[in-house]
Coordinates of C-alpha atoms and ligand atoms in Angstrom, one line a residue:
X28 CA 0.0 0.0 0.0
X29 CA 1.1 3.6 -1.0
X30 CA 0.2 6.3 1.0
X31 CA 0.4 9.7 -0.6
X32 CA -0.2 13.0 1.1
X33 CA 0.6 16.6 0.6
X34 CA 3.3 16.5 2.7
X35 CA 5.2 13.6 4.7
X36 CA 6.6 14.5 7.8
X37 CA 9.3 12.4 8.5
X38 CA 10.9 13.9 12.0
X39 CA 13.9 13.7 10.2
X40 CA 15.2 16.1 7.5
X41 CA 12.8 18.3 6.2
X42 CA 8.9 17.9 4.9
X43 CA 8.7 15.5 1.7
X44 CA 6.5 18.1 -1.0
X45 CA 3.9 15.6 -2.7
X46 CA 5.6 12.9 -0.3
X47 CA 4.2 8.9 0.2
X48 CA 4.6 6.0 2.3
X49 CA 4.7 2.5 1.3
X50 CA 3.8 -0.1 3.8
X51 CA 3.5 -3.8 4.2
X52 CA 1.6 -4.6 6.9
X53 CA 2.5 -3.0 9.8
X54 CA 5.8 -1.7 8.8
X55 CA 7.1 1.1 6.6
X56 CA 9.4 -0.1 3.5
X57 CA 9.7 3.3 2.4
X58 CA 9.0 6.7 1.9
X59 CA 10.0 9.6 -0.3
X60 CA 8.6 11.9 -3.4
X61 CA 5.2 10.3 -4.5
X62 CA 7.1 9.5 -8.1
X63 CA 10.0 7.9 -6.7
X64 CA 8.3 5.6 -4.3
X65 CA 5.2 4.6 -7.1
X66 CA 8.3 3.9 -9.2
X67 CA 9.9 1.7 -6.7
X68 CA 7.2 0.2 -5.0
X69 CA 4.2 -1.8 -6.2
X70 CA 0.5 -1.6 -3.9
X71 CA -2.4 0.2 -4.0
X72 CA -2.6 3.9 -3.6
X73 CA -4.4 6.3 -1.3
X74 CA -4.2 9.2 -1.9
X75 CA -4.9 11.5 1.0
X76 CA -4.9 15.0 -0.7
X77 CA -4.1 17.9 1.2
X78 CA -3.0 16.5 4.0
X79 CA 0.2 16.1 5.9
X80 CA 0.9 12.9 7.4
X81 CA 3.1 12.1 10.1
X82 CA 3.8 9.5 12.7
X83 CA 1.4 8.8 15.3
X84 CA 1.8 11.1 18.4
X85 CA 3.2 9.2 21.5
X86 CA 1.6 10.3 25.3
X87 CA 5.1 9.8 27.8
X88 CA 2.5 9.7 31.0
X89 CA -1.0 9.2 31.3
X90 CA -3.4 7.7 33.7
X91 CA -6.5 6.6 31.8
X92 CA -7.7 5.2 35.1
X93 CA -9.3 8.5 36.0
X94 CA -10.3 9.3 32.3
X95 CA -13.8 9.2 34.1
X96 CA -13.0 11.9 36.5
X97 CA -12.7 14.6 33.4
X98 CA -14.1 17.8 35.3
X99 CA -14.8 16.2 38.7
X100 CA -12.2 17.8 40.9
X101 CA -12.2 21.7 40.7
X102 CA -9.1 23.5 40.8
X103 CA -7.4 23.7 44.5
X104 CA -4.9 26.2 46.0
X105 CA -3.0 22.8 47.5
X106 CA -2.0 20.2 46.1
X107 CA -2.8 18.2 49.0
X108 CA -6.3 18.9 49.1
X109 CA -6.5 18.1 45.4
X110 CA -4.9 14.4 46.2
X111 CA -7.8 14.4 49.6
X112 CA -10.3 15.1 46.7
X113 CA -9.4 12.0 44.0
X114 CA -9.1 9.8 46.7
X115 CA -12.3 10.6 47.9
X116 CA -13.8 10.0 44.1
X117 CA -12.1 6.7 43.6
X118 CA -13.3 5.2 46.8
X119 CA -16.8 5.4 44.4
X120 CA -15.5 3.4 41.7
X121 CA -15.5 -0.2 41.1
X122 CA -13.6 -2.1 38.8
X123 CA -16.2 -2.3 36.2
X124 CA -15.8 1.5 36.5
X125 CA -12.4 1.2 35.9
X126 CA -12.1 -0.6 32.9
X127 CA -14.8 1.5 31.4
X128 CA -12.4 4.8 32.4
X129 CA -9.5 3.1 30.5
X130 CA -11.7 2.2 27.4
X131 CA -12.8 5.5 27.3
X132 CA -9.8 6.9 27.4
X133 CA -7.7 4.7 24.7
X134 CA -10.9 5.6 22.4
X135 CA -10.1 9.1 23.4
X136 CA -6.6 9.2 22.5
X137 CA -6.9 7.6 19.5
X138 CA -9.2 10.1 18.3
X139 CA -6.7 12.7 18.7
X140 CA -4.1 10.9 16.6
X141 CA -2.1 9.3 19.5
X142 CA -0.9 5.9 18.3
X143 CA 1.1 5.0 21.4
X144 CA 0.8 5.7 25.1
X145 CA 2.8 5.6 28.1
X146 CA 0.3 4.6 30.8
X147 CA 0.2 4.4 34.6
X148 CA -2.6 2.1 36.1
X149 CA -2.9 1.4 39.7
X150 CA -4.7 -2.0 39.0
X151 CA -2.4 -4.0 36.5
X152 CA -4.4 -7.0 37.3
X153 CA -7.5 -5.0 35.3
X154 CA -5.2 -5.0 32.0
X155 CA -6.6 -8.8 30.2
X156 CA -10.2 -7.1 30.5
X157 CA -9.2 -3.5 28.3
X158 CA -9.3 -3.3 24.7
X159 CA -6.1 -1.7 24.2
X160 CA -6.9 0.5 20.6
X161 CA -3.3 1.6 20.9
X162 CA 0.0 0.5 21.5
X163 CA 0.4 0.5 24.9
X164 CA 3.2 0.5 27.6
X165 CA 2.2 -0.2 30.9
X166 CA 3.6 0.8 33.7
X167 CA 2.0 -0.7 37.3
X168 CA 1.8 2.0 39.9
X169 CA 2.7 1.1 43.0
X170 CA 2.2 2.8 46.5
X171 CA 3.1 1.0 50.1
X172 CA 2.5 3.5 52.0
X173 CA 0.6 1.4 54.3
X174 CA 2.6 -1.9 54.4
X175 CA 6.3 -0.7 53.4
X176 CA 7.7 -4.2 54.4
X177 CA 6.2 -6.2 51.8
X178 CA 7.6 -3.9 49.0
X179 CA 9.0 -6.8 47.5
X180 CA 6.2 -8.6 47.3
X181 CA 4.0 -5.6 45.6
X182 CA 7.2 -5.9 43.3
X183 CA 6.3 -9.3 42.2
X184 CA 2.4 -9.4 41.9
X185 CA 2.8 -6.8 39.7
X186 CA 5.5 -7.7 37.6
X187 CA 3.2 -11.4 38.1
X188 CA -0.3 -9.1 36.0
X189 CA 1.9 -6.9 33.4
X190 CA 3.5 -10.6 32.6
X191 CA 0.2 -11.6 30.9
X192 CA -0.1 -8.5 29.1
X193 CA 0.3 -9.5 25.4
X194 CA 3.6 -7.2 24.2
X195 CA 2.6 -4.1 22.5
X196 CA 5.4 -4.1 20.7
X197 CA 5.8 -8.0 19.8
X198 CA 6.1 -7.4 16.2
X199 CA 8.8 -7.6 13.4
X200 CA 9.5 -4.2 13.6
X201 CA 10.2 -4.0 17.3
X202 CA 12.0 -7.1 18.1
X203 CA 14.7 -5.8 15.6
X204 CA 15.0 -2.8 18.0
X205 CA 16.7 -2.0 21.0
X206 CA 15.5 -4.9 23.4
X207 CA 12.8 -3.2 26.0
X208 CA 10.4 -4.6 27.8
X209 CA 6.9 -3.6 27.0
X210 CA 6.0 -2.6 29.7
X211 CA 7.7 -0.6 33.0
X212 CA 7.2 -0.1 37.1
X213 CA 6.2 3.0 38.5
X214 CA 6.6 3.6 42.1
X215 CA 4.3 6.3 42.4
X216 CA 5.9 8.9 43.8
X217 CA 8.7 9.6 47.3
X218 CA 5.6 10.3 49.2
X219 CA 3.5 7.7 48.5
X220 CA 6.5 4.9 47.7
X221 CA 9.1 3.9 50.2
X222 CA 13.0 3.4 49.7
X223 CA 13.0 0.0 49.7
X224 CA 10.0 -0.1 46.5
X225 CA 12.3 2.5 44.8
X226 CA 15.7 -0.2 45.3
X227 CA 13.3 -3.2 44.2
X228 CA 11.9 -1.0 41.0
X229 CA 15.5 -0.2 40.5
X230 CA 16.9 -3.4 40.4
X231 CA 14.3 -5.2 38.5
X232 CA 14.6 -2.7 35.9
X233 CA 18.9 -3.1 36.0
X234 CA 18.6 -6.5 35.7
X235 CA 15.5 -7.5 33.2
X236 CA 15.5 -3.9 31.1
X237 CA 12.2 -2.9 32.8
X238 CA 11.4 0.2 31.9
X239 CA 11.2 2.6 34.9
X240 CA 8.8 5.9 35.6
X241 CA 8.0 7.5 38.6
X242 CA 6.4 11.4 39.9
X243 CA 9.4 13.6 40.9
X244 CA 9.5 16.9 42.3
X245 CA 6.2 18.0 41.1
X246 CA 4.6 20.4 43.7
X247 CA 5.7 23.0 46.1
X248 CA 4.1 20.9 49.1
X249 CA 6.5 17.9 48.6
X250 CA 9.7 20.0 48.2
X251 CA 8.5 21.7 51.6
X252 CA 7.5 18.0 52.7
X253 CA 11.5 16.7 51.9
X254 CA 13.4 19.7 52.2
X255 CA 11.5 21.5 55.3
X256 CA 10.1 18.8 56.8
X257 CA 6.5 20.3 57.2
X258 CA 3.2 22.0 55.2
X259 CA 0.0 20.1 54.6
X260 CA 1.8 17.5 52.2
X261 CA 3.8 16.5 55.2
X262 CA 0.8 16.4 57.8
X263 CA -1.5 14.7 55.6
X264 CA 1.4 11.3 54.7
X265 CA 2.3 11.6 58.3
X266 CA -1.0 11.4 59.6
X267 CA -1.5 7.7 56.8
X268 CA 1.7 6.6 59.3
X269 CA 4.8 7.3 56.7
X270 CA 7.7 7.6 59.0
X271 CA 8.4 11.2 58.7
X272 CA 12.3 11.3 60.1
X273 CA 13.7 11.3 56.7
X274 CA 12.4 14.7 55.5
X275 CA 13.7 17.7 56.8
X276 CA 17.0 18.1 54.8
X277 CA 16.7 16.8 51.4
X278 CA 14.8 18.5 48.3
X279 CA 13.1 15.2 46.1
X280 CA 15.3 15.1 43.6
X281 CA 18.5 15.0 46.2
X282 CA 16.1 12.3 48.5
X283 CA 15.9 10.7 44.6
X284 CA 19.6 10.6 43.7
X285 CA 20.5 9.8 47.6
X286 CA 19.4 6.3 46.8
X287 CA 20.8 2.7 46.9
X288 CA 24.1 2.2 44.6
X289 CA 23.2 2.3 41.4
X290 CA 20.1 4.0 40.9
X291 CA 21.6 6.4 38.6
X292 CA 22.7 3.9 36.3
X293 CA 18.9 3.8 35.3
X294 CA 17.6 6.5 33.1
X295 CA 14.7 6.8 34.6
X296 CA 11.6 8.8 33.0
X297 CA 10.4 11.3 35.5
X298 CA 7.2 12.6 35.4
X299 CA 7.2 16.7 36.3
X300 CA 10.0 17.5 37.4
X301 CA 8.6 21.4 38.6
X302 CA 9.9 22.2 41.9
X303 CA 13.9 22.8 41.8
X304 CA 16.4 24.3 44.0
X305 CA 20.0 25.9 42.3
X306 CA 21.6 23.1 44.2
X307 CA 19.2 20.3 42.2
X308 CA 20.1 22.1 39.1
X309 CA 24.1 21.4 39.6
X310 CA 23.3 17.8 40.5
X311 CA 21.3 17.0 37.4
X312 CA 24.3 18.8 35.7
X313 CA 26.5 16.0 37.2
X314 CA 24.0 13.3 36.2
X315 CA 24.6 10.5 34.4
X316 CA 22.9 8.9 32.3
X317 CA 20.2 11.9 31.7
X318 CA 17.1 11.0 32.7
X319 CA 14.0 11.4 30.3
X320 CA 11.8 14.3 31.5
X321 CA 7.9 14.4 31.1
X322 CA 6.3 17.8 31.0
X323 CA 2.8 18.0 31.3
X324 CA 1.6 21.8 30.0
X325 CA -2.3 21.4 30.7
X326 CA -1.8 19.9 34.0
X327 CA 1.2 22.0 35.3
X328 CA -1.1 25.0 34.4
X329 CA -4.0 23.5 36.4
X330 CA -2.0 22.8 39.9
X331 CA 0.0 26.5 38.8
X332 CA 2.7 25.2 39.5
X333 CA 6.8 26.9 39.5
X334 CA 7.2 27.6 35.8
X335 CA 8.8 24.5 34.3
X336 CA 12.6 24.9 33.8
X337 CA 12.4 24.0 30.2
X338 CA 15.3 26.0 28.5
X339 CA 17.6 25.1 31.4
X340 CA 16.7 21.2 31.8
X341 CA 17.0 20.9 28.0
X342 CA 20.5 22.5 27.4
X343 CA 21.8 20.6 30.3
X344 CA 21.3 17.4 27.8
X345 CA 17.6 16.2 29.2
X346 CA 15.2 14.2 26.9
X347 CA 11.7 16.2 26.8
X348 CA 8.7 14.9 26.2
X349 CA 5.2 15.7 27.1
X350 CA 2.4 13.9 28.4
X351 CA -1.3 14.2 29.1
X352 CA -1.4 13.3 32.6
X353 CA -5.2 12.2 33.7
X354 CA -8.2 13.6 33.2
X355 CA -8.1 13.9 36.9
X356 CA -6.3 17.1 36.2
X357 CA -6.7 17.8 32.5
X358 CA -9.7 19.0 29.8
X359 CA -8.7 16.1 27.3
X360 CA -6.3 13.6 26.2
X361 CA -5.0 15.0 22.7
X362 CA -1.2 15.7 22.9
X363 CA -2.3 18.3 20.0
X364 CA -3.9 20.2 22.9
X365 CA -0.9 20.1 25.0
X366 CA 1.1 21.0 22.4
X367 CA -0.7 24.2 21.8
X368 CA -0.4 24.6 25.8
X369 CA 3.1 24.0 25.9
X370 CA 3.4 26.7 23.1
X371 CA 1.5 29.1 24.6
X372 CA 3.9 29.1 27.6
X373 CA 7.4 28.8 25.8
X374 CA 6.5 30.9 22.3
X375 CA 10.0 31.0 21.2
X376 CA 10.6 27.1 21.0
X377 CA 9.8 26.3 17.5
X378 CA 6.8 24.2 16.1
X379 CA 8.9 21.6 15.2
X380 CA 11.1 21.2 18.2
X381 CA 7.5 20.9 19.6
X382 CA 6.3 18.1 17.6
X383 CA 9.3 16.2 18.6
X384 CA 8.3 15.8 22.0
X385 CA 5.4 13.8 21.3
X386 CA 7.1 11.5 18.6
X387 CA 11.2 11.4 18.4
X388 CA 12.0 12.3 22.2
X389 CA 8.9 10.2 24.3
X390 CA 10.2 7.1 21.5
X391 CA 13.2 7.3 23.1
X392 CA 12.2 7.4 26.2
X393 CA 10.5 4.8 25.6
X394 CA 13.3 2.8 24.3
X395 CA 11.6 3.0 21.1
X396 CA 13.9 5.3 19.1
X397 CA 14.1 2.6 16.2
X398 CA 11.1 1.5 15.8
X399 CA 8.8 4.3 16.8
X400 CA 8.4 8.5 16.1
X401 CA 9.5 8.8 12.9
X402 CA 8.9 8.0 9.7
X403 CA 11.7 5.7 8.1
X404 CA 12.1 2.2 6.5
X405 CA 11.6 -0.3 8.9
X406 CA 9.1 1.5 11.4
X407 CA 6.3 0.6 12.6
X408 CA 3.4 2.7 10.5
X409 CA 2.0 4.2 13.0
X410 CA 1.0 7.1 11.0
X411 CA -1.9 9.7 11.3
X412 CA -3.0 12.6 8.8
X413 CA -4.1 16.4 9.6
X414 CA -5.4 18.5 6.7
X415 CA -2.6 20.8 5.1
X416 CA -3.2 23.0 2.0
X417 CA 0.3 24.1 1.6
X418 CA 3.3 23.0 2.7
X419 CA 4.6 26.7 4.4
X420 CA 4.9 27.0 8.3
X421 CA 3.7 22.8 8.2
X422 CA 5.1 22.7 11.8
X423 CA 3.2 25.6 12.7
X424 CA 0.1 24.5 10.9
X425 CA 0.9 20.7 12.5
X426 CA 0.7 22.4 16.0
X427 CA -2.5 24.7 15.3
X428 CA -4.6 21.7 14.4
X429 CA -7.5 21.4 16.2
X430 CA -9.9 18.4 16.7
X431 CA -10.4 15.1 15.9
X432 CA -7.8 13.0 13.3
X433 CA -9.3 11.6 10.8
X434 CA -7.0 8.7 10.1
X435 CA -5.0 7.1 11.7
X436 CA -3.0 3.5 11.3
X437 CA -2.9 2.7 14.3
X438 CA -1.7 -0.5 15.5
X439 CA -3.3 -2.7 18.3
X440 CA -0.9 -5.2 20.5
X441 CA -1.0 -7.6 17.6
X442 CA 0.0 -5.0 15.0
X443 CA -3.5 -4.9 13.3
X444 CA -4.3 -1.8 11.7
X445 CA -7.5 -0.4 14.0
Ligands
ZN792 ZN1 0.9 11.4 36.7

């Protein structure tokens, strides 16, 4: 099959003018001027018009567990309160609930031309009963707050329900790339997870590739929590029975890095990233490897929190990506949207740098970078199409673009276009 369009946007080199694709089944063969590839390649032809395609747009951190809490939880001075009020909501839902919030939300994302997702879910055991419409990495979010000694064991059980999850990436294409797991642990965040999760997450992911994510540094109340040792982030985890003697003298990303040997061996992706100090800005200097860094514009806005540090995280060497986060604190789940956000707040990074954080960079975070985010010979076609009359400012145009995508090849676990 030959797909032709008024542009092809690879995400690497420039825009093809009157550019296709060829595919064979879920894989890209190649891609080029419409002439050259009819020329070389034999299939069918569809011929989109004036649009641009592009890859499919990649979410680095979602939650589609709480894609039914979309305008449920008003906007709160503390980020405390806010976490009082969704634990409040969930206590409401069932598991039936759940799996319908995660449905909704991979229909959701699809419809807004993401083909892939990064995605948190507190109940990995609910996976076999979702319809994943998109490729999907899974990452089991773990808390033990409440029973810190069996850490291990919370380790295990999940690792035990992401096992049977059918590999979202278990195709030609994929296996050929840099080996990953397809899926990944998320201790949830320093609050909420104790050391002794964080060493297990850490050395799972050393020694079987498991790809690693967790909530860093994201609001003013846990940098006071660490680094202070008080505000309402501290009373509320002290009053759940968290042992409270560690905080006091550490900012989260020095608690972070103060960790078990090793840790920074991992390059973690960490979600936020918000709240820091000069002195955490000449440690992540030092840091090796750099970590991937999810920024989530709609969401950041909505807790107001610090101005993300994006100009200084990304010229010290940092992989930026964005994410949706969950509807628990977002309007919707289309990375276009967040795009526009993250525009909106940072007007002089270009379009196209843009666009890169929801293909190139979150692939890489991902461990995807050869398989995934751009389009080139041997990729997955994961491709989606936005209307583009002329090929000036496509970036811009790419960024602008507003609503629901049209089409989009999207590929389910099996690699069957959707
Ligand atoms: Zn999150």
């Amino acid at each position: 099959m030959i797909i032709r369009g008024r542009a092809v946007v690879t995400m690497h080199g420039p825009p093809v003018e009157n550019g296709a694709v060829a595919v064979s089944g879920n894989r890209i063969v190649d891609v080029g001027r419409f002439d050259d590839i009819k020329t070389r390649n034999a299939g069918n032809v569809i011929d989109l018009g004036e649009q641009a395609l592009l890859p499919g747009l990649i979410n680095a951190h979602c939650h589609l567990d709480y894609t039914c809490l979309r305008g449920k939880i008003a906007r709160r001075n503390s980020f405390t309160d806010w976490i009082r009020a969704i634990n409040a909501e969930k206590s409401d839902l069932s598991s039936e609930d759940f799996v319908a919030s995660i449905n909704d939300g991979f229909n959701e994302a699809k419809r807004f031309g993401t083909t892939t997702i990064a995605n948190l879910t507190a109940f990995p055991e609910l996976i076999p009963q979702v319809q994943p419409l998109i490729r999907t990495f899974w990452f089991a979010e773990m808390i033990d707050i409440r029973a810190p000694e069996r850490a291990d064991d919370l380790v295990t059980s999940a690792i035990e329900s992401l096992g049977k999850v059918r590999s979202p990436a278990c195709n030609a294409v994929a296996k050929r790339a840099r080996p990953s797991a397809p899926f990944g642990l998320a201790p949830h965040a320093l609050f909420t997870a104790s050391k002794d999760l964080f060493r297990r997450c850490e050395e799972i992911g050393q020694q079987e590739h498991v790809l690693l994510t967790t909530h860093l540094a994201e609001s003013r109340e846990e940098m006071e929590m660490f680094r202070d040792g008080c505000g309402p982030l501290y009373e509320f985890i002290k009053s759940i029975g968290r042992p409270m003697n560690d905080c006091g003298s550490k900012t989260p990303l020095e608690f972070f890095l103060d960790a078990p040997a090793g840790r920074a061996l991992t390059p973690w992706i960490l979600a936020h990233l918000n709240e820091l100090t000069q002195g955490d800005f000449d440690l992540l200097k030092q840091s090796t490897p750099k970590f991937h860094i999810v920024h989530c514009p709609r969401s950041h806005n909505y807790f107001r929190h610090s101005p993300f540090a994006f100009d200084r995280l990304r010229s010290l060497g940092f992989n930026i990506c964005l994410g949706t986060d969950s509807l628990a604190s977002n309007e919707t789940l289309s990375l276009f949207d967040e795009m526009r956000a993250f525009q909106k707040n940072f007007p002089q990074v270009s379009p196209k740098e843009i666009l890169q954080m929801v293909t190139v960079n979150p692939a890489r975070a991902l461990r995807q970078e050869n398989s995934l985010g751009q389009i080139r010979p041997d990729f997955a076609a994961d491709l989606i199409a936005v209307p583009c009359s002329t090929s000036a400012d496509i970036f811009e145009k790419i960024v602008a673009f507003d609503g629901a995508v049209h089409l989009v090849f999207a590929r389910n676990a099996e690699g069957q276009i959707l």
